[in-house]
Coordinates of N, CA and C in Angstrom, one line a residue:
M10 N 173.4 103.6 39.7 CA 174.7 103.1 40.4 C 174.2 102.6 41.7
A11 N 175.1 101.4 42.2 CA 174.4 100.8 43.5 C 175.2 101.9 44.5
E12 N 174.5 101.8 45.6 CA 174.9 102.9 46.8 C 175.9 102.3 47.7
G13 N 177.1 102.5 47.7 CA 178.2 102.4 48.3 C 178.3 102.4 49.8
L14 N 178.8 101.9 50.5 CA 178.9 101.6 51.9 C 179.2 103.2 52.7
R15 N 179.8 103.7 52.0 CA 180.1 105.1 52.6 C 178.6 106.0 52.8
E16 N 178.1 106.1 51.4 CA 177.0 106.9 51.1 C 175.9 105.9 51.9
R17 N 175.7 104.9 52.2 CA 174.8 104.4 52.7 C 174.8 104.9 54.3
K18 N 176.0 104.4 54.9 CA 175.9 104.9 56.2 C 175.7 106.4 56.3
K19 N 176.2 107.2 55.5 CA 175.4 108.7 55.5 C 174.5 108.8 55.6
R20 N 173.6 108.1 54.7 CA 172.2 108.3 54.6 C 171.6 107.6 55.9
Q21 N 172.1 106.7 56.2 CA 171.3 106.0 57.7 C 171.8 106.8 58.7
T22 N 172.8 107.6 59.0 CA 172.9 108.7 60.1 C 172.1 109.8 59.9
R23 N 171.9 110.3 58.7 CA 171.1 111.7 58.6 C 169.7 111.1 59.0
Q24 N 169.1 109.9 58.4 CA 167.9 109.4 58.7 C 167.7 109.4 60.1
Y25 N 168.6 109.0 61.0 CA 168.4 108.6 62.5 C 168.5 110.2 63.0
I26 N 169.2 111.1 62.6 CA 169.2 112.2 63.4 C 168.0 112.9 63.2
S27 N 167.4 112.6 61.9 CA 165.9 113.2 61.6 C 164.8 112.7 62.3
D28 N 165.0 111.6 62.2 CA 163.9 110.5 63.2 C 164.0 111.0 65.1
V29 N 165.2 111.0 65.3 CA 165.5 111.5 66.6 C 164.8 113.2 66.7
A30 N 165.1 113.9 65.9 CA 164.7 115.2 65.9 C 163.1 115.2 65.9
T31 N 162.5 114.4 65.2 CA 161.2 114.8 65.0 C 160.6 114.2 66.0
G32 N 161.0 113.2 66.6 CA 160.4 112.5 67.8 C 160.1 113.6 69.0
L33 N 161.5 114.4 69.3 CA 161.8 115.4 70.1 C 160.8 116.6 69.9
F34 N 160.5 116.8 68.8 CA 159.7 117.9 68.2 C 158.1 117.7 68.8
I35 N 157.9 116.4 68.4 CA 156.5 116.0 68.7 C 156.1 116.0 70.0
E36 N 157.0 115.3 71.0 CA 157.0 115.3 72.4 C 157.2 116.8 72.9
R37 N 158.0 117.7 72.3 CA 158.1 119.0 73.2 C 157.8 120.3 72.7
G38 N 157.7 119.9 71.1 CA 157.2 121.2 70.6 C 158.7 121.6 69.7
F39 N 158.6 122.1 68.7 CA 159.7 122.6 67.8 C 160.6 123.7 68.4
D40 N 159.9 124.8 68.8 CA 160.8 125.7 69.7 C 161.4 125.4 70.9
A41 N 161.0 124.4 71.5 CA 161.4 123.9 72.8 C 162.6 123.0 72.9
V42 N 163.0 122.5 71.6 CA 164.2 121.6 71.6 C 165.4 122.3 71.0
T43 N 166.5 122.2 71.4 CA 167.7 123.0 70.8 C 168.3 121.9 69.8
V44 N 169.2 122.2 69.0 CA 169.9 121.5 68.4 C 171.0 120.6 69.2
A45 N 171.4 121.4 70.1 CA 172.6 120.5 71.0 C 171.6 119.3 71.9
E46 N 170.2 119.7 72.0 CA 169.6 118.3 72.4 C 169.3 117.3 71.7
I47 N 169.3 117.9 70.7 CA 169.2 116.8 69.3 C 170.4 115.8 69.0
A48 N 171.5 116.6 69.1 CA 172.9 116.1 69.1 C 173.1 115.0 70.2
D49 N 172.8 115.5 71.2 CA 172.9 114.7 72.7 C 172.1 113.6 72.3
A50 N 170.8 113.4 71.7 CA 169.8 112.5 72.0 C 170.3 111.5 71.0
A51 N 171.0 111.9 69.9 CA 171.4 111.0 68.6 C 172.8 110.7 68.7
N52 N 173.5 111.2 70.1 CA 174.7 110.6 69.9 C 175.8 111.0 69.1
V53 N 175.5 112.2 68.9 CA 176.5 113.0 67.6 C 176.7 114.5 68.2
S54 N 177.6 114.9 67.5 CA 178.5 116.4 67.9 C 177.1 117.3 67.1
V55 N 177.2 118.3 67.8 CA 176.4 119.6 67.1 C 176.8 119.7 65.7
N56 N 177.9 119.6 65.3 CA 178.7 120.1 64.2 C 178.2 118.8 62.9
T57 N 178.0 117.7 63.6 CA 177.7 116.7 62.8 C 176.2 117.0 62.3
V58 N 175.3 117.2 63.4 CA 174.0 117.5 62.7 C 173.9 118.8 62.0
Y59 N 174.6 119.8 62.0 CA 174.6 121.0 60.9 C 175.3 120.3 59.7
N60 N 176.2 119.4 59.9 CA 176.7 119.2 58.5 C 175.6 118.3 57.6
Y61 N 174.7 117.7 58.0 CA 173.6 117.3 57.5 C 172.1 118.2 57.4
F62 N 172.1 119.1 58.3 CA 170.9 119.6 58.2 C 171.6 121.3 58.4
P63 N 171.6 122.1 57.5 CA 172.1 123.3 57.6 C 171.2 124.6 58.7
A64 N 170.1 124.3 58.7 CA 169.1 124.9 59.5 C 168.2 123.8 60.7
K65 N 167.8 124.3 61.6 CA 167.0 123.5 62.4 C 165.7 123.0 61.8
E66 N 164.9 123.8 60.8 CA 163.8 123.4 60.0 C 164.1 122.4 59.3
D67 N 165.4 122.1 58.7 CA 165.6 121.3 58.0 C 165.6 119.7 58.4
L68 N 165.5 119.7 59.7 CA 165.3 118.4 60.7 C 164.0 118.1 60.5
F69 N 163.3 119.1 60.5 CA 161.7 118.5 60.5 C 161.2 118.4 59.3
F70 N 161.7 119.1 58.1 CA 161.3 118.8 56.7 C 162.4 118.1 56.0
D71 N 162.6 117.0 56.7 CA 163.9 116.4 56.0 C 163.5 115.4 54.4
R72 N 162.0 115.7 54.0 CA 161.7 114.8 53.2 C 161.4 115.8 51.9
S73 N 161.5 117.3 52.1 CA 161.0 118.1 51.4 C 161.7 118.3 49.7
A74 N 162.5 117.5 49.7 CA 163.0 117.3 48.2 C 162.2 116.4 47.1
G75 N 161.7 115.7 47.8 CA 160.7 114.8 47.0 C 159.2 115.5 46.8
V76 N 159.1 116.5 47.7 CA 157.7 117.2 47.6 C 157.9 118.4 46.6
V77 N 159.3 119.4 46.7 CA 159.3 120.5 45.9 C 159.1 120.3 44.5
D78 N 159.5 119.1 43.9 CA 159.5 118.5 42.6 C 158.3 117.9 42.1
R79 N 157.8 117.7 43.1 CA 156.6 116.5 43.1 C 155.4 117.0 41.8
L80 N 155.2 118.1 41.6 CA 154.2 118.5 40.6 C 155.0 118.5 39.2
A81 N 156.2 119.1 39.0 CA 156.9 119.4 38.1 C 157.1 117.7 37.2
R82 N 157.6 116.7 38.0 CA 158.0 115.6 38.0 C 156.5 114.8 37.4
W83 N 155.5 115.1 37.8 CA 154.4 114.4 37.4 C 153.9 115.2 36.1
V84 N 153.9 116.2 35.8 CA 153.7 117.1 34.5 C 154.7 116.2 33.5
R85 N 156.0 116.3 33.7 CA 157.0 115.8 32.8 C 156.6 114.4 32.3
G86 N 156.3 113.7 33.2 CA 156.1 112.3 33.4 C 154.7 111.6 32.6
R87 N 153.8 112.8 32.2 CA 152.7 112.5 31.6 C 152.6 111.7 30.7
D88 N 151.3 111.0 30.3 CA 151.3 110.0 29.4 C 151.0 110.7 27.9
V89 N 151.1 110.0 26.7 CA 150.9 110.4 25.7 C 149.3 110.7 25.5
G90 N 148.6 112.2 25.2 CA 147.6 112.4 24.8 C 146.9 112.7 26.1
E91 N 147.9 112.9 27.3 CA 147.4 113.5 28.5 C 147.9 114.7 28.8
S92 N 147.0 115.7 29.5 CA 147.2 117.1 29.7 C 148.0 117.5 31.0
A93 N 148.6 118.3 31.3 CA 149.5 118.4 32.4 C 148.6 118.2 33.9
V94 N 147.6 119.0 33.8 CA 146.5 118.8 34.9 C 145.9 117.4 35.4
G95 N 145.8 116.9 33.8 CA 145.2 115.4 33.7 C 146.2 114.6 34.5
A96 N 147.6 114.6 34.5 CA 148.5 113.6 34.9 C 148.5 114.0 36.5
V97 N 148.3 115.4 37.0 CA 148.5 115.4 38.5 C 147.1 114.9 38.9
L98 N 146.2 115.0 38.3 CA 145.0 114.4 39.1 C 145.0 112.9 39.2
R99 N 145.7 112.4 37.8 CA 145.6 111.0 38.0 C 146.8 110.4 38.9
E100 N 147.7 111.2 39.5 CA 148.6 110.8 40.2 C 148.2 111.0 41.8
L101 N 147.4 112.2 41.8 CA 146.7 112.6 43.3 C 145.9 111.1 43.7
R102 N 145.0 111.0 42.7 CA 144.1 109.6 42.7 C 144.6 108.4 43.0
G103 N 145.7 108.1 42.5 CA 146.7 107.0 42.7 C 147.3 107.1 44.2
E104 N 147.6 108.0 44.6 CA 148.2 108.3 45.9 C 147.3 108.2 46.8
V105 N 146.0 108.7 46.6 CA 145.0 108.7 47.6 C 144.6 107.7 47.8
E106 N 144.0 106.9 46.7 CA 143.5 105.7 46.6 C 144.5 104.4 47.4
A107 N 145.6 104.6 47.3 CA 146.5 103.8 48.0 C 146.9 104.0 49.2
V108 N 146.3 105.3 50.0 CA 146.4 105.4 51.1 C 147.7 106.1 51.6
S109 N 148.5 106.6 50.8 CA 150.1 107.1 50.8 C 150.2 107.9 52.2
P110 N 151.1 107.5 52.5 CA 151.8 108.4 53.7 C 152.4 109.7 53.2
R111 N 153.0 109.4 51.7 CA 153.6 110.8 51.1 C 152.2 111.8 51.1
M112 N 151.0 111.6 51.2 CA 150.0 112.4 51.2 C 149.5 113.0 52.3
G113 N 150.4 112.3 53.6 CA 149.7 112.2 54.8 C 148.8 111.6 55.6
L114 N 148.4 110.5 54.5 CA 147.4 109.4 55.2 C 147.9 108.5 55.9
M115 N 148.4 108.6 57.2 CA 149.1 107.7 58.0 C 148.8 108.1 59.6
P116 N 148.8 107.4 60.6 CA 148.6 107.7 61.8 C 149.8 108.4 62.4
G117 N 149.7 109.4 63.0 CA 150.7 110.1 63.5 C 150.5 111.6 62.8
Y118 N 150.0 111.7 61.5 CA 150.0 112.9 61.1 C 149.7 114.0 61.8
A119 N 148.4 113.7 62.5 CA 147.9 114.9 63.0 C 149.0 115.5 64.2
S120 N 149.7 114.8 64.9 CA 150.7 115.3 65.7 C 151.6 116.3 64.8
F121 N 152.2 115.3 63.5 CA 153.3 116.1 62.9 C 152.3 117.6 62.8
M122 N 151.3 117.7 62.3 CA 150.6 119.2 61.9 C 150.5 120.1 62.9
R123 N 150.6 119.5 64.1 CA 150.3 120.3 65.2 C 151.5 120.8 65.6
V124 N 152.6 120.0 65.2 CA 154.0 121.2 65.9 C 154.5 122.1 64.7
I125 N 153.9 122.0 63.3 CA 153.9 122.8 62.5 C 153.0 124.3 63.2
E126 N 151.9 123.8 63.0 CA 150.7 124.8 63.6 C 151.6 125.8 64.8
E127 N 152.0 125.3 65.6 CA 152.2 125.8 66.8 C 153.9 126.6 66.7
A128 N 154.6 126.7 65.5 CA 155.7 126.8 65.3 C 155.8 127.8 64.3
P129 N 156.0 129.2 64.5 CA 156.0 130.0 63.2 C 157.1 129.9 62.3
A130 N 158.3 129.6 62.6 CA 159.4 129.0 61.8 C 159.1 127.8 60.8
L131 N 158.3 127.1 61.4 CA 157.9 125.8 60.3 C 156.7 126.2 59.4
R132 N 155.9 127.3 60.1 CA 154.8 127.5 58.9 C 155.4 128.4 57.9
S133 N 156.4 129.4 58.3 CA 157.2 130.0 57.1 C 157.9 129.2 56.3
R134 N 158.6 128.3 56.6 CA 159.2 127.3 56.1 C 158.3 126.5 55.0
L135 N 157.4 126.0 55.5 CA 156.2 125.4 54.9 C 155.7 126.5 53.5
W136 N 155.5 127.6 53.9 CA 155.0 128.6 52.9 C 156.1 128.8 51.7
A137 N 157.3 128.6 52.2 CA 158.5 128.8 51.2 C 158.6 127.2 50.6
L138 N 158.5 126.5 51.1 CA 158.3 125.1 50.1 C 157.1 125.1 49.1
G139 N 155.8 125.7 49.5 CA 155.0 125.9 48.7 C 155.2 126.9 47.4
Q140 N 155.8 127.8 47.5 CA 156.4 128.7 46.5 C 157.5 128.1 45.7
E141 N 158.4 127.2 46.1 CA 159.2 126.2 45.6 C 158.6 125.4 44.5
V142 N 157.5 124.7 45.1 CA 156.7 123.9 44.4 C 156.0 124.4 43.2
Q143 N 155.4 125.7 43.1 CA 154.9 126.3 42.3 C 156.2 127.1 41.1
A144 N 157.1 127.2 41.9 CA 158.1 127.8 40.6 C 158.5 126.8 40.0
N145 N 158.9 125.5 40.4 CA 159.2 124.5 39.9 C 158.3 123.9 38.6
L146 N 157.0 123.9 39.1 CA 155.9 123.4 38.4 C 156.0 124.3 37.0
E147 N 156.0 125.7 37.3 CA 155.9 127.1 36.0 C 157.1 126.6 35.2
Q148 N 158.1 126.4 35.8 CA 159.3 126.1 34.6 C 159.1 124.9 33.7
A149 N 158.5 123.8 34.5 CA 158.2 122.5 33.9 C 157.3 122.9 33.0
L150 N 156.2 123.6 33.2 CA 155.3 123.9 31.9 C 155.9 125.0 31.0
R151 N 156.7 125.6 31.2 CA 157.2 126.3 30.2 C 158.3 125.6 29.0
E152 N 159.0 124.7 29.9 CA 159.7 123.8 29.1 C 159.2 122.9 28.2
E153 N 157.8 122.1 28.9 CA 157.1 121.2 28.3 C 156.3 121.9 27.1
T154 N 156.0 122.9 27.1 CA 155.2 123.8 26.3 C 155.9 124.7 25.2
G155 N 157.3 125.2 25.6 CA 158.1 125.9 24.8 C 157.6 127.4 24.7
A156 N 156.8 127.7 25.7 CA 156.5 129.1 26.1 C 157.5 130.3 26.2
A157 N 157.5 131.4 25.8 CA 158.4 132.5 25.8 C 158.5 133.0 27.4
D158 N 159.6 133.5 27.6 CA 159.8 134.0 28.8 C 158.5 134.9 29.3
D159 N 158.2 135.9 28.4 CA 157.3 136.9 28.6 C 155.7 136.3 28.6
D160 N 155.4 134.9 28.1 CA 154.2 134.4 28.5 C 153.9 133.7 29.5
E161 N 152.7 134.7 30.1 CA 151.9 134.4 31.4 C 151.4 133.5 31.7
L162 N 150.8 132.7 30.5 CA 149.9 131.3 30.6 C 150.6 130.3 31.3
P163 N 151.9 129.8 31.1 CA 152.4 128.9 32.1 C 152.3 129.1 33.7
N164 N 152.3 130.3 33.9 CA 152.3 130.9 35.4 C 150.9 130.9 35.7
L165 N 150.0 131.4 34.9 CA 148.6 131.1 35.2 C 148.2 129.7 35.5
M166 N 148.6 128.9 34.8 CA 148.4 127.4 34.8 C 148.9 126.6 35.8
A167 N 150.1 127.2 36.1 CA 150.9 126.7 37.3 C 149.9 127.0 38.6
G168 N 149.3 127.9 38.7 CA 148.5 128.4 39.5 C 147.0 127.8 39.5
Q169 N 146.8 127.1 38.6 CA 145.4 126.5 38.7 C 145.4 125.0 39.3
I170 N 146.7 124.3 38.6 CA 147.0 122.9 39.1 C 147.4 123.1 40.4
G171 N 148.4 124.0 40.9 CA 148.9 124.2 42.2 C 147.6 124.1 43.2
W172 N 146.5 124.9 42.8 CA 145.4 124.9 43.5 C 144.8 123.6 43.7
V173 N 144.9 122.7 42.9 CA 144.2 121.3 42.7 C 145.1 120.7 43.8
H174 N 146.6 120.6 43.7 CA 147.3 120.0 44.9 C 146.9 120.6 46.3
S175 N 147.3 121.7 46.2 CA 147.1 122.6 47.7 C 145.9 122.2 48.3
T176 N 144.7 122.1 47.6 CA 143.3 122.0 48.5 C 143.3 120.5 49.0
V177 N 143.8 119.5 47.7 CA 143.8 117.9 48.5 C 144.8 118.2 49.7
I178 N 146.0 118.6 49.7 CA 146.5 118.7 50.9 C 145.9 119.2 52.2
A179 N 145.4 120.1 52.2 CA 144.7 121.0 52.9 C 143.6 120.3 53.6
V180 N 142.8 119.8 52.9 CA 141.2 118.8 53.2 C 142.1 117.5 53.8
I181 N 143.2 117.0 53.5 CA 143.8 115.9 54.3 C 144.4 116.3 55.5
S182 N 145.2 117.1 55.5 CA 145.4 118.0 56.7 C 144.7 118.1 57.8
R183 N 143.4 118.6 57.4 CA 142.2 119.4 58.1 C 141.6 117.9 58.9
E184 N 141.5 117.2 57.8 CA 140.6 116.0 58.5 C 141.4 114.9 59.6
M185 N 142.9 114.9 59.0 CA 143.6 113.7 60.0 C 144.0 114.7 61.4
V186 N 143.8 116.0 61.3 CA 144.2 116.4 62.6 C 143.0 116.6 63.5
K187 N 141.7 116.4 62.7 CA 140.4 116.0 63.4 C 140.2 114.5 64.1
G188 N 141.5 113.6 63.4 CA 141.4 112.3 64.1 C 140.5 111.6 63.4
C189 N 140.3 111.8 62.1 CA 139.9 110.8 61.0 C 140.7 109.8 60.9
E190 N 140.2 108.6 60.6 CA 141.2 107.5 59.8 C 141.5 107.8 58.4
P191 N 142.9 107.3 58.5 CA 143.4 107.5 56.9 C 142.6 107.0 55.8
R192 N 142.0 105.8 55.9 CA 140.9 105.2 54.7 C 139.8 106.2 54.5
E193 N 139.3 106.2 55.5 CA 137.8 107.5 55.7 C 138.3 108.6 54.9
V194 N 139.3 109.3 55.3 CA 139.8 110.5 54.6 C 140.0 110.4 52.8
S195 N 140.5 109.0 52.8 CA 141.0 108.5 51.1 C 139.6 108.9 50.7
R196 N 138.6 108.0 51.1 CA 137.4 108.1 50.5 C 137.0 109.3 50.1
E197 N 136.9 110.4 51.3 CA 136.2 111.5 51.0 C 137.3 112.7 50.0
V198 N 138.3 112.0 50.0 CA 139.3 113.1 49.1 C 139.1 112.7 47.7
L199 N 138.7 111.3 47.7 CA 138.6 110.7 46.0 C 137.2 111.3 45.5
V200 N 136.3 111.7 46.4 CA 135.1 112.2 45.9 C 135.6 113.8 45.7
L201 N 136.4 114.1 46.4 CA 136.8 115.5 46.1 C 137.4 115.8 45.1
L202 N 138.3 115.2 45.0 CA 139.2 115.3 43.4 C 138.3 115.1 41.9
D203 N 137.0 114.3 42.1 CA 135.9 114.5 41.1 C 135.3 116.0 40.9
D204 N 135.2 116.2 42.2 CA 134.6 118.0 42.4 C 135.2 118.8 41.6
I205 N 136.5 118.5 41.9 CA 137.6 119.3 41.6 C 137.8 119.6 40.0
E206 N 137.9 118.5 39.6 CA 137.9 118.2 38.0 C 136.5 118.7 37.2
D207 N 135.3 118.5 37.8 CA 134.2 119.4 37.6 C 134.4 120.9 37.3
L208 N 135.0 121.5 38.3 CA 135.2 122.8 38.2 C 136.4 123.5 37.4
L209 N 137.4 122.4 36.8 CA 138.3 123.2 36.1 C 137.6 123.4 34.6
S210 N 138.0 124.3 33.9 CA 137.8 124.8 32.3 C 138.2 123.8 31.8
E211 N 137.6 124.0 30.2 CA 138.3 123.3 29.3 C 139.8 123.6 28.9
K212 N 140.0 124.9 29.3 CA 141.3 125.2 28.9 C 142.4 124.8 29.9
V213 N 142.1 124.6 30.8 CA 142.9 124.2 31.9 C 143.1 122.5 31.5
L214 N 141.7 121.9 31.3 CA 141.9 120.2 31.2 C 142.7 120.1 30.1
N215 N 142.6 120.6 29.0 CA 143.4 120.6 28.0 C 144.9 121.2 27.8
Y216 N 145.5 121.9 28.6 CA 146.6 122.5 28.6 C 147.8 121.5 28.4
A217 N 148.8 121.8 27.5 CA 150.0 121.0 27.4 C 149.6 119.7 27.4
V218 N 149.0 119.2 26.7 CA 148.6 117.7 26.0 C 149.8 117.3 25.4
R219 N 150.2 115.9 25.8 CA 151.5 115.3 25.2 C 151.4 115.0 24.1
G220 N 152.0 114.9 22.9 CA 151.7 114.5 21.6 C 152.4 113.2 21.3
P221 N 152.0 112.5 20.4 CA 153.2 111.4 20.1 C 154.5 111.6 20.0
A222 N 155.2 110.7 20.5 CA 156.7 110.8 20.3 C 157.2 110.5 18.7

């Protein structure tokens, strides 16, 4: 459905508030900035900020919705003959090769990560997001394989696939914080993905292979 004028204005307002907040967080640190200061800088009321962002952390992680279901979405969209981890490896290679900002391969990402490192509340939220990613992935694997509720295999496989993703993200973050160029990090991570695939067992590599329709 086409986006209506009201929905577009709400989306634009939400994005503007988030952008203003992120700029202040990067400039002064997460804990040093109040919601009232963000509202004033964005020329909106404090209530308006809270209407869009229930918690201060939401202003920083405003794009988390696209992250928490990323692995589950990739698994559900795997090709015929492709396993769950095969789909994740393929998607990761595509994102990394494209030097995608979605993977943190962009100028300014180091500043973004430093804000997180200096704020316990953000580190806690980042951990919670990681748990949500894992839970969504496990649920997707259960649904895709028809596993029983008491079957631990989807949980174990989600742990293996989640390790692949988290390792890639951690290396990108580390190298970007060190000041490396996005394309340089991209080349390094593509080699890393080959090494990761070599470490995975045949059972993991062949889990949840999609059959013909």
